[in-house]
Amino acid sequence: MAQLIVALDVADADEAEKLVDDLYDLDVIVKIGLESLFGYPERILAYCESRDVRTFIDAKLHDIPRTVEAAIRQLVRPNAHIVNVHALGGLEMMRAAVDAANERASELGCTAPQIFAVTILTSIAPEDLLELGLHGGPGENATRLAALARDAGCAGVVCSAHEVRDLKSFFGDDFLTLTPGIRPSGAAHGDQKRVMTPAGAVAAGADYLVVGRPITQAPDPAAAARAILDEMHAPVSS
Ligand code: C5P
């Protein structure tokens, strides 16, 4: 069953902890992204660990293999469910991340986090790819990078919900997909350019759906998250 990940993209640690508390009773994973990791890393990581809240540490690591390996070792904790890297860091870097997660988890006696690779950011439009010198559309680039991530032993890829069907048909259901750019109908798109609704993403086969602002900026974040969970798990009408 697809799982909901809530992106805690807020500048203030008290606000982030309040969101963790608001969402505590729901079956969600919280995403700790760059804003929290640079702003108040130890505080939010320790808070989630103390409350045994599952985390996706959205570190988007991209560096030489030895540095990524060292960073992963610092991030492995019993409640760290997912950590990610950029596939553009290359095969060897991704392998180093997977190996470091397994080794550190066995030292700590906990389950290793799943290592996901970011293929192409969902905020990147086809014309942005050309500007970067990457030929082909977002889907083609995402598939090529996903193959590299699979060869490196990653659990899956971060991708647009629009790419899930193709990725599943190429790599099979066991290669997982984690999709940001999710917007309930009527919600503002913000800077996301290739969006899909929660029900659409689940129907496409996405394993994890990341939702940030539609939940964190809602007057009642728990109610907004609950509505998305209901939409994700509603029986499909034929
Ligand atoms: O607020 P919103 O729902 O757009 O948040 C999406 C989250 O997913 C943000 O934290 C963003 O950094 C992250 N993300 C993304 N696209 C990717 C990878 C991560 O939007 N390809």
PDB file of C-alpha atoms and ligand atoms in Angstrom:
ATOM      1  CA  MET A   1       0.000   0.000   0.000  1.00  0.00           C
ATOM      2  CA  ALA A   2       1.311   3.456  -0.918  1.00  0.00           C
ATOM      3  CA  GLN A   3       2.565   5.553   1.977  1.00  0.00           C
ATOM      4  CA  LEU A   4       2.291   9.283   2.605  1.00  0.00           C
ATOM      5  CA  ILE A   5       5.399  11.322   3.374  1.00  0.00           C
ATOM      6  CA  VAL A   6       4.874  14.843   4.724  1.00  0.00           C
ATOM      7  CA  ALA A   7       7.618  17.356   3.912  1.00  0.00           C
ATOM      8  CA  LEU A   8       8.393  19.432   7.013  1.00  0.00           C
ATOM      9  CA  ASP A   9       9.671  22.383   4.999  1.00  0.00           C
ATOM     10  CA  VAL A  10       9.545  25.067   7.688  1.00  0.00           C
ATOM     11  CA  ALA A  11      12.239  27.496   8.844  1.00  0.00           C
ATOM     12  CA  ASP A  12      11.612  27.137  12.550  1.00  0.00           C
ATOM     13  CA  ALA A  13      12.333  24.110  14.772  1.00  0.00           C
ATOM     14  CA  ASP A  14       9.343  24.746  17.080  1.00  0.00           C
ATOM     15  CA  GLU A  15       7.046  24.798  14.059  1.00  0.00           C
ATOM     16  CA  ALA A  16       8.587  21.571  12.702  1.00  0.00           C
ATOM     17  CA  GLU A  17       8.154  19.824  16.062  1.00  0.00           C
ATOM     18  CA  LYS A  18       4.555  21.039  16.243  1.00  0.00           C
ATOM     19  CA  LEU A  19       3.893  19.505  12.821  1.00  0.00           C
ATOM     20  CA  VAL A  20       5.423  16.211  14.004  1.00  0.00           C
ATOM     21  CA  ASP A  21       3.049  16.342  17.014  1.00  0.00           C
ATOM     22  CA  ASP A  22       0.027  17.286  14.857  1.00  0.00           C
ATOM     23  CA  LEU A  23       0.658  14.336  12.545  1.00  0.00           C
ATOM     24  CA  TYR A  24       1.685  11.886  15.275  1.00  0.00           C
ATOM     25  CA  ASP A  25      -1.478   9.760  15.215  1.00  0.00           C
ATOM     26  CA  LEU A  26      -1.466   9.374  11.442  1.00  0.00           C
ATOM     27  CA  ASP A  27       0.311   6.711   9.432  1.00  0.00           C
ATOM     28  CA  VAL A  28       2.790   9.092   7.806  1.00  0.00           C
ATOM     29  CA  ILE A  29       6.540   9.372   7.389  1.00  0.00           C
ATOM     30  CA  VAL A  30       8.024  12.839   7.876  1.00  0.00           C
ATOM     31  CA  LYS A  31      10.477  14.259   5.404  1.00  0.00           C
ATOM     32  CA  ILE A  32      13.384  16.201   6.847  1.00  0.00           C
ATOM     33  CA  GLY A  33      14.692  18.302   3.992  1.00  0.00           C
ATOM     34  CA  LEU A  34      17.486  20.780   3.420  1.00  0.00           C
ATOM     35  CA  GLU A  35      15.766  23.624   5.284  1.00  0.00           C
ATOM     36  CA  SER A  36      15.615  21.581   8.495  1.00  0.00           C
ATOM     37  CA  LEU A  37      18.969  19.877   7.915  1.00  0.00           C
ATOM     38  CA  PHE A  38      20.769  23.210   7.652  1.00  0.00           C
ATOM     39  CA  GLY A  39      18.568  25.048  10.157  1.00  0.00           C
ATOM     40  CA  TYR A  40      18.119  22.724  13.124  1.00  0.00           C
ATOM     41  CA  PRO A  41      19.481  19.263  12.231  1.00  0.00           C
ATOM     42  CA  GLU A  42      20.239  17.693  15.604  1.00  0.00           C
ATOM     43  CA  ARG A  43      17.047  19.023  17.154  1.00  0.00           C
ATOM     44  CA  ILE A  44      14.643  17.652  14.552  1.00  0.00           C
ATOM     45  CA  LEU A  45      16.496  14.361  14.089  1.00  0.00           C
ATOM     46  CA  ALA A  46      16.583  13.772  17.862  1.00  0.00           C
ATOM     47  CA  TYR A  47      12.928  14.800  18.255  1.00  0.00           C
ATOM     48  CA  CYS A  48      11.746  12.330  15.612  1.00  0.00           C
ATOM     49  CA  GLU A  49      13.983   9.626  17.061  1.00  0.00           C
ATOM     50  CA  SER A  50      12.688  10.192  20.605  1.00  0.00           C
ATOM     51  CA  ARG A  51       9.084   9.960  19.382  1.00  0.00           C
ATOM     52  CA  ASP A  52       9.940   7.002  17.120  1.00  0.00           C
ATOM     53  CA  VAL A  53       8.553   8.797  14.084  1.00  0.00           C
ATOM     54  CA  ARG A  54       9.737   7.322  10.791  1.00  0.00           C
ATOM     55  CA  THR A  55      11.786   9.759   8.736  1.00  0.00           C
ATOM     56  CA  PHE A  56      12.810  10.293   5.157  1.00  0.00           C
ATOM     57  CA  ILE A  57      16.045  12.266   5.361  1.00  0.00           C
ATOM     58  CA  ASP A  58      15.926  14.229   2.122  1.00  0.00           C
ATOM     59  CA  ALA A  59      19.623  15.092   2.134  1.00  0.00           C
ATOM     60  CA  LYS A  60      19.961  14.825  -1.670  1.00  0.00           C
ATOM     61  CA  LEU A  61      23.618  13.897  -1.280  1.00  0.00           C
ATOM     62  CA  HIS A  62      25.862  14.521  -4.289  1.00  0.00           C
ATOM     63  CA  ASP A  63      29.625  14.441  -3.682  1.00  0.00           C
ATOM     64  CA  ILE A  64      32.600  12.121  -4.062  1.00  0.00           C
ATOM     65  CA  PRO A  65      31.852   8.550  -2.861  1.00  0.00           C
ATOM     66  CA  ARG A  66      33.937   8.778   0.329  1.00  0.00           C
ATOM     67  CA  THR A  67      32.159  11.954   1.478  1.00  0.00           C
ATOM     68  CA  VAL A  68      28.714  10.542   0.721  1.00  0.00           C
ATOM     69  CA  GLU A  69      29.597   7.351   2.571  1.00  0.00           C
ATOM     70  CA  ALA A  70      30.650   9.396   5.628  1.00  0.00           C
ATOM     71  CA  ALA A  71      27.472  11.491   5.508  1.00  0.00           C
ATOM     72  CA  ILE A  72      25.271   8.395   5.295  1.00  0.00           C
ATOM     73  CA  ARG A  73      26.999   6.922   8.357  1.00  0.00           C
ATOM     74  CA  GLN A  74      26.039  10.072  10.292  1.00  0.00           C
ATOM     75  CA  LEU A  75      22.412   9.821   9.174  1.00  0.00           C
ATOM     76  CA  VAL A  76      21.614   6.155   9.912  1.00  0.00           C
ATOM     77  CA  ARG A  77      19.339   5.888  12.971  1.00  0.00           C
ATOM     78  CA  PRO A  78      16.722   3.318  13.963  1.00  0.00           C
ATOM     79  CA  ASN A  79      13.850   5.525  12.758  1.00  0.00           C
ATOM     80  CA  ALA A  80      15.549   6.644   9.520  1.00  0.00           C
ATOM     81  CA  HIS A  81      13.457   4.872   6.917  1.00  0.00           C
ATOM     82  CA  ILE A  82      14.742   6.510   3.729  1.00  0.00           C
ATOM     83  CA  VAL A  83      17.809   8.604   2.827  1.00  0.00           C
ATOM     84  CA  ASN A  84      18.417   9.921  -0.667  1.00  0.00           C
ATOM     85  CA  VAL A  85      21.249  10.836  -3.010  1.00  0.00           C
ATOM     86  CA  HIS A  86      21.372  12.386  -6.488  1.00  0.00           C
ATOM     87  CA  ALA A  87      21.725   9.774  -9.235  1.00  0.00           C
ATOM     88  CA  LEU A  88      23.823  12.329 -11.129  1.00  0.00           C
ATOM     89  CA  GLY A  89      26.534  11.642  -8.517  1.00  0.00           C
ATOM     90  CA  GLY A  90      27.168   8.415 -10.433  1.00  0.00           C
ATOM     91  CA  LEU A  91      27.165   4.661  -9.927  1.00  0.00           C
ATOM     92  CA  GLU A  92      30.124   4.464  -7.562  1.00  0.00           C
ATOM     93  CA  MET A  93      28.741   7.204  -5.334  1.00  0.00           C
ATOM     94  CA  MET A  94      25.344   5.485  -5.109  1.00  0.00           C
ATOM     95  CA  ARG A  95      27.014   2.119  -4.322  1.00  0.00           C
ATOM     96  CA  ALA A  96      29.013   3.785  -1.557  1.00  0.00           C
ATOM     97  CA  ALA A  97      25.764   5.153  -0.086  1.00  0.00           C
ATOM     98  CA  VAL A  98      24.029   1.745  -0.122  1.00  0.00           C
ATOM     99  CA  ASP A  99      27.046  -0.034   1.396  1.00  0.00           C
ATOM    100  CA  ALA A 100      27.485   2.619   4.099  1.00  0.00           C
ATOM    101  CA  ALA A 101      23.790   2.395   5.073  1.00  0.00           C
ATOM    102  CA  ASN A 102      23.996  -1.394   5.428  1.00  0.00           C
ATOM    103  CA  GLU A 103      27.282  -1.358   7.312  1.00  0.00           C
ATOM    104  CA  ARG A 104      26.301   1.393   9.756  1.00  0.00           C
ATOM    105  CA  ALA A 105      22.888  -0.187  10.422  1.00  0.00           C
ATOM    106  CA  SER A 106      24.466  -3.526  11.230  1.00  0.00           C
ATOM    107  CA  GLU A 107      26.895  -1.793  13.639  1.00  0.00           C
ATOM    108  CA  LEU A 108      23.922  -0.132  15.359  1.00  0.00           C
ATOM    109  CA  GLY A 109      21.765  -3.266  15.218  1.00  0.00           C
ATOM    110  CA  CYS A 110      18.949  -1.534  13.358  1.00  0.00           C
ATOM    111  CA  THR A 111      17.314  -1.827   9.949  1.00  0.00           C
ATOM    112  CA  ALA A 112      19.198  -0.004   7.209  1.00  0.00           C
ATOM    113  CA  PRO A 113      17.416   2.951   5.620  1.00  0.00           C
ATOM    114  CA  GLN A 114      16.340   2.492   2.030  1.00  0.00           C
ATOM    115  CA  ILE A 115      18.593   4.518  -0.267  1.00  0.00           C
ATOM    116  CA  PHE A 116      16.668   6.357  -2.962  1.00  0.00           C
ATOM    117  CA  ALA A 117      18.168   8.253  -5.873  1.00  0.00           C
ATOM    118  CA  VAL A 118      16.801  11.523  -7.223  1.00  0.00           C
ATOM    119  CA  THR A 119      16.616  11.316 -11.006  1.00  0.00           C
ATOM    120  CA  ILE A 120      15.304  14.594 -12.421  1.00  0.00           C
ATOM    121  CA  LEU A 121      13.806  17.170 -10.040  1.00  0.00           C
ATOM    122  CA  THR A 122      10.069  17.602 -10.562  1.00  0.00           C
ATOM    123  CA  SER A 123      10.590  21.363 -10.842  1.00  0.00           C
ATOM    124  CA  ILE A 124      12.676  20.837 -14.001  1.00  0.00           C
ATOM    125  CA  ALA A 125      10.776  21.394 -17.241  1.00  0.00           C
ATOM    126  CA  PRO A 126      11.891  19.928 -20.616  1.00  0.00           C
ATOM    127  CA  GLU A 127      13.416  23.267 -21.678  1.00  0.00           C
ATOM    128  CA  ASP A 128      15.447  23.373 -18.426  1.00  0.00           C
ATOM    129  CA  LEU A 129      17.022  20.006 -19.348  1.00  0.00           C
ATOM    130  CA  LEU A 130      18.268  21.348 -22.655  1.00  0.00           C
ATOM    131  CA  GLU A 131      19.750  24.334 -20.863  1.00  0.00           C
ATOM    132  CA  LEU A 132      21.643  21.860 -18.634  1.00  0.00           C
ATOM    133  CA  GLY A 133      22.952  19.999 -21.673  1.00  0.00           C
ATOM    134  CA  LEU A 134      20.902  16.869 -20.931  1.00  0.00           C
ATOM    135  CA  HIS A 135      19.407  15.600 -24.168  1.00  0.00           C
ATOM    136  CA  GLY A 136      16.031  13.901 -24.270  1.00  0.00           C
ATOM    137  CA  GLY A 137      12.920  14.610 -22.211  1.00  0.00           C
ATOM    138  CA  PRO A 138      12.507  14.273 -18.454  1.00  0.00           C
ATOM    139  CA  GLY A 139      11.172  10.716 -18.810  1.00  0.00           C
ATOM    140  CA  GLU A 140      14.113   9.521 -20.902  1.00  0.00           C
ATOM    141  CA  ASN A 141      16.633  11.059 -18.508  1.00  0.00           C
ATOM    142  CA  ALA A 142      14.802   9.695 -15.471  1.00  0.00           C
ATOM    143  CA  THR A 143      14.820   6.157 -16.927  1.00  0.00           C
ATOM    144  CA  ARG A 144      18.533   6.265 -17.708  1.00  0.00           C
ATOM    145  CA  LEU A 145      19.376   7.499 -14.215  1.00  0.00           C
ATOM    146  CA  ALA A 146      16.993   4.965 -12.645  1.00  0.00           C
ATOM    147  CA  ALA A 147      18.825   2.099 -14.378  1.00  0.00           C
ATOM    148  CA  LEU A 148      22.066   3.348 -12.837  1.00  0.00           C
ATOM    149  CA  ALA A 149      20.408   3.595  -9.402  1.00  0.00           C
ATOM    150  CA  ARG A 150      19.068   0.050  -9.687  1.00  0.00           C
ATOM    151  CA  ASP A 151      22.525  -1.237 -10.691  1.00  0.00           C
ATOM    152  CA  ALA A 152      23.966   0.500  -7.630  1.00  0.00           C
ATOM    153  CA  GLY A 153      21.534  -1.346  -5.327  1.00  0.00           C
ATOM    154  CA  CYS A 154      19.271   1.602  -4.507  1.00  0.00           C
ATOM    155  CA  ALA A 155      15.769   0.694  -3.267  1.00  0.00           C
ATOM    156  CA  GLY A 156      14.186   3.006  -5.800  1.00  0.00           C
ATOM    157  CA  VAL A 157      14.048   6.485  -7.239  1.00  0.00           C
ATOM    158  CA  VAL A 158      12.541   9.856  -6.513  1.00  0.00           C
ATOM    159  CA  CYS A 159      10.669  10.779  -9.669  1.00  0.00           C
ATOM    160  CA  SER A 160       7.630  12.512 -11.056  1.00  0.00           C
ATOM    161  CA  ALA A 161       4.388  10.571 -10.733  1.00  0.00           C
ATOM    162  CA  HIS A 162       4.195  10.889 -14.533  1.00  0.00           C
ATOM    163  CA  GLU A 163       7.240   8.599 -14.817  1.00  0.00           C
ATOM    164  CA  VAL A 164       6.043   5.838 -12.459  1.00  0.00           C
ATOM    165  CA  ARG A 165       4.258   3.637 -15.002  1.00  0.00           C
ATOM    166  CA  ASP A 166       7.242   3.525 -17.343  1.00  0.00           C
ATOM    167  CA  LEU A 167       9.719   2.944 -14.510  1.00  0.00           C
ATOM    168  CA  LYS A 168       7.615   0.081 -13.123  1.00  0.00           C
ATOM    169  CA  SER A 169       7.304  -1.506 -16.538  1.00  0.00           C
ATOM    170  CA  PHE A 170      11.077  -1.271 -17.107  1.00  0.00           C
ATOM    171  CA  PHE A 171      12.319  -2.245 -13.664  1.00  0.00           C
ATOM    172  CA  GLY A 172       9.428  -4.159 -12.047  1.00  0.00           C
ATOM    173  CA  ASP A 173       7.289  -3.477  -8.993  1.00  0.00           C
ATOM    174  CA  ASP A 174      10.066  -4.185  -6.494  1.00  0.00           C
ATOM    175  CA  PHE A 175      12.019  -1.151  -7.629  1.00  0.00           C
ATOM    176  CA  LEU A 176      10.260   1.545  -5.613  1.00  0.00           C
ATOM    177  CA  THR A 177       9.109   5.000  -6.636  1.00  0.00           C
ATOM    178  CA  LEU A 178       8.796   8.047  -4.412  1.00  0.00           C
ATOM    179  CA  THR A 179       6.957  10.946  -5.946  1.00  0.00           C
ATOM    180  CA  PRO A 180       6.879  14.629  -4.976  1.00  0.00           C
ATOM    181  CA  GLY A 181       4.869  17.094  -7.046  1.00  0.00           C
ATOM    182  CA  ILE A 182       1.600  15.785  -5.606  1.00  0.00           C
ATOM    183  CA  ARG A 183      -1.287  18.219  -5.479  1.00  0.00           C
ATOM    184  CA  PRO A 184      -4.869  17.497  -4.383  1.00  0.00           C
ATOM    185  CA  SER A 185      -7.233  18.926  -7.022  1.00  0.00           C
ATOM    186  CA  GLY A 186      -7.659  22.661  -6.527  1.00  0.00           C
ATOM    187  CA  ALA A 187      -4.413  23.098  -4.528  1.00  0.00           C
ATOM    188  CA  ALA A 188      -1.825  25.666  -5.678  1.00  0.00           C
ATOM    189  CA  HIS A 189       1.006  24.161  -7.743  1.00  0.00           C
ATOM    190  CA  GLY A 190       3.654  26.581  -6.432  1.00  0.00           C
ATOM    191  CA  ASP A 191       6.954  25.910  -8.231  1.00  0.00           C
ATOM    192  CA  GLN A 192       6.049  22.309  -9.150  1.00  0.00           C
ATOM    193  CA  LYS A 193       5.717  21.941 -12.916  1.00  0.00           C
ATOM    194  CA  ARG A 194       4.667  18.293 -13.391  1.00  0.00           C
ATOM    195  CA  VAL A 195       2.034  17.572 -10.757  1.00  0.00           C
ATOM    196  CA  MET A 196      -0.453  14.738 -10.153  1.00  0.00           C
ATOM    197  CA  THR A 197      -3.263  14.153  -7.645  1.00  0.00           C
ATOM    198  CA  PRO A 198      -2.805  11.647  -4.772  1.00  0.00           C
ATOM    199  CA  ALA A 199      -5.295   9.231  -6.335  1.00  0.00           C
ATOM    200  CA  GLY A 200      -3.603   9.565  -9.745  1.00  0.00           C
ATOM    201  CA  ALA A 201      -0.172   8.820  -8.285  1.00  0.00           C
ATOM    202  CA  VAL A 202      -1.441   5.750  -6.418  1.00  0.00           C
ATOM    203  CA  ALA A 203      -3.221   4.513  -9.559  1.00  0.00           C
ATOM    204  CA  ALA A 204       0.045   4.929 -11.484  1.00  0.00           C
ATOM    205  CA  GLY A 205       1.749   2.641  -8.937  1.00  0.00           C
ATOM    206  CA  ALA A 206       3.755   5.113  -6.819  1.00  0.00           C
ATOM    207  CA  ASP A 207       4.980   3.586  -3.528  1.00  0.00           C
ATOM    208  CA  TYR A 208       5.588   6.790  -1.543  1.00  0.00           C
ATOM    209  CA  LEU A 209       3.860  10.155  -2.127  1.00  0.00           C
ATOM    210  CA  VAL A 210       5.531  13.319  -0.821  1.00  0.00           C
ATOM    211  CA  VAL A 211       3.270  16.241   0.025  1.00  0.00           C
ATOM    212  CA  GLY A 212       4.528  19.454   1.592  1.00  0.00           C
ATOM    213  CA  ARG A 213       2.759  22.795   1.377  1.00  0.00           C
ATOM    214  CA  PRO A 214      -0.802  21.469   0.830  1.00  0.00           C
ATOM    215  CA  ILE A 215      -0.442  19.953   4.335  1.00  0.00           C
ATOM    216  CA  THR A 216       2.028  22.203   6.167  1.00  0.00           C
ATOM    217  CA  GLN A 217       0.328  25.440   5.063  1.00  0.00           C
ATOM    218  CA  ALA A 218      -3.203  24.167   5.678  1.00  0.00           C
ATOM    219  CA  PRO A 219      -5.121  25.684   8.619  1.00  0.00           C
ATOM    220  CA  ASP A 220      -5.401  22.132  10.026  1.00  0.00           C
ATOM    221  CA  PRO A 221      -2.425  20.047   8.805  1.00  0.00           C
ATOM    222  CA  ALA A 222      -3.719  16.797  10.336  1.00  0.00           C
ATOM    223  CA  ALA A 223      -7.085  17.194   8.599  1.00  0.00           C
ATOM    224  CA  ALA A 224      -5.344  17.951   5.285  1.00  0.00           C
ATOM    225  CA  ALA A 225      -3.111  14.881   5.677  1.00  0.00           C
ATOM    226  CA  ARG A 226      -6.098  12.721   6.623  1.00  0.00           C
ATOM    227  CA  ALA A 227      -7.992  13.848   3.494  1.00  0.00           C
ATOM    228  CA  ILE A 228      -4.991  12.892   1.333  1.00  0.00           C
ATOM    229  CA  LEU A 229      -4.661   9.496   3.060  1.00  0.00           C
ATOM    230  CA  ASP A 230      -8.394   8.897   2.435  1.00  0.00           C
ATOM    231  CA  GLU A 231      -7.964   9.796  -1.228  1.00  0.00           C
ATOM    232  CA  MET A 232      -4.920   7.504  -1.513  1.00  0.00           C
ATOM    233  CA  HIS A 233      -6.691   4.544   0.028  1.00  0.00           C
ATOM    234  CA  ALA A 234     -10.167   5.018  -1.450  1.00  0.00           C
ATOM    235  CA  PRO A 235     -11.335   2.081  -3.578  1.00  0.00           C
ATOM    236  CA  VAL A 236     -10.805   2.840  -7.254  1.00  0.00           C
ATOM    237  CA  SER A 237     -14.129   3.471  -9.019  1.00  0.00           C
ATOM    238  CA  SER A 238     -14.429   1.772 -12.384  1.00  0.00           C
TER     239      SER A 238
HETATM  240  O1  C5P B   1       5.451  21.639  -0.935  1.00  0.00           O
HETATM  241  P1  C5P B   1       5.655  20.521  -1.945  1.00  0.00           P
HETATM  242  O2  C5P B   1       4.557  19.469  -1.869  1.00  0.00           O
HETATM  243  O3  C5P B   1       5.915  21.029  -3.336  1.00  0.00           O
HETATM  244  O4  C5P B   1       6.991  19.801  -1.429  1.00  0.00           O
HETATM  245  C1  C5P B   1       7.631  18.815  -2.184  1.00  0.00           C
HETATM  246  C2  C5P B   1       8.866  18.384  -1.451  1.00  0.00           C
HETATM  247  O5  C5P B   1       9.521  17.370  -2.219  1.00  0.00           O
HETATM  248  C3  C5P B   1       9.888  19.497  -1.230  1.00  0.00           C
HETATM  249  O6  C5P B   1      10.465  19.271   0.057  1.00  0.00           O
HETATM  250  C4  C5P B   1      10.933  19.280  -2.315  1.00  0.00           C
HETATM  251  O7  C5P B   1      12.219  19.638  -1.875  1.00  0.00           O
HETATM  252  C5  C5P B   1      10.866  17.767  -2.520  1.00  0.00           C
HETATM  253  N1  C5P B   1      11.259  17.283  -3.840  1.00  0.00           N
HETATM  254  C6  C5P B   1      10.683  17.703  -5.012  1.00  0.00           C
HETATM  255  N2  C5P B   1      11.089  17.198  -6.218  1.00  0.00           N
HETATM  256  C7  C5P B   1      12.036  16.266  -6.266  1.00  0.00           C
HETATM  257  C8  C5P B   1      12.643  15.824  -5.093  1.00  0.00           C
HETATM  258  C9  C5P B   1      12.226  16.349  -3.895  1.00  0.00           C
HETATM  259  O8  C5P B   1       9.772  18.514  -4.959  1.00  0.00           O
HETATM  260  N3  C5P B   1      12.357  15.711  -7.428  1.00  0.00           N
END
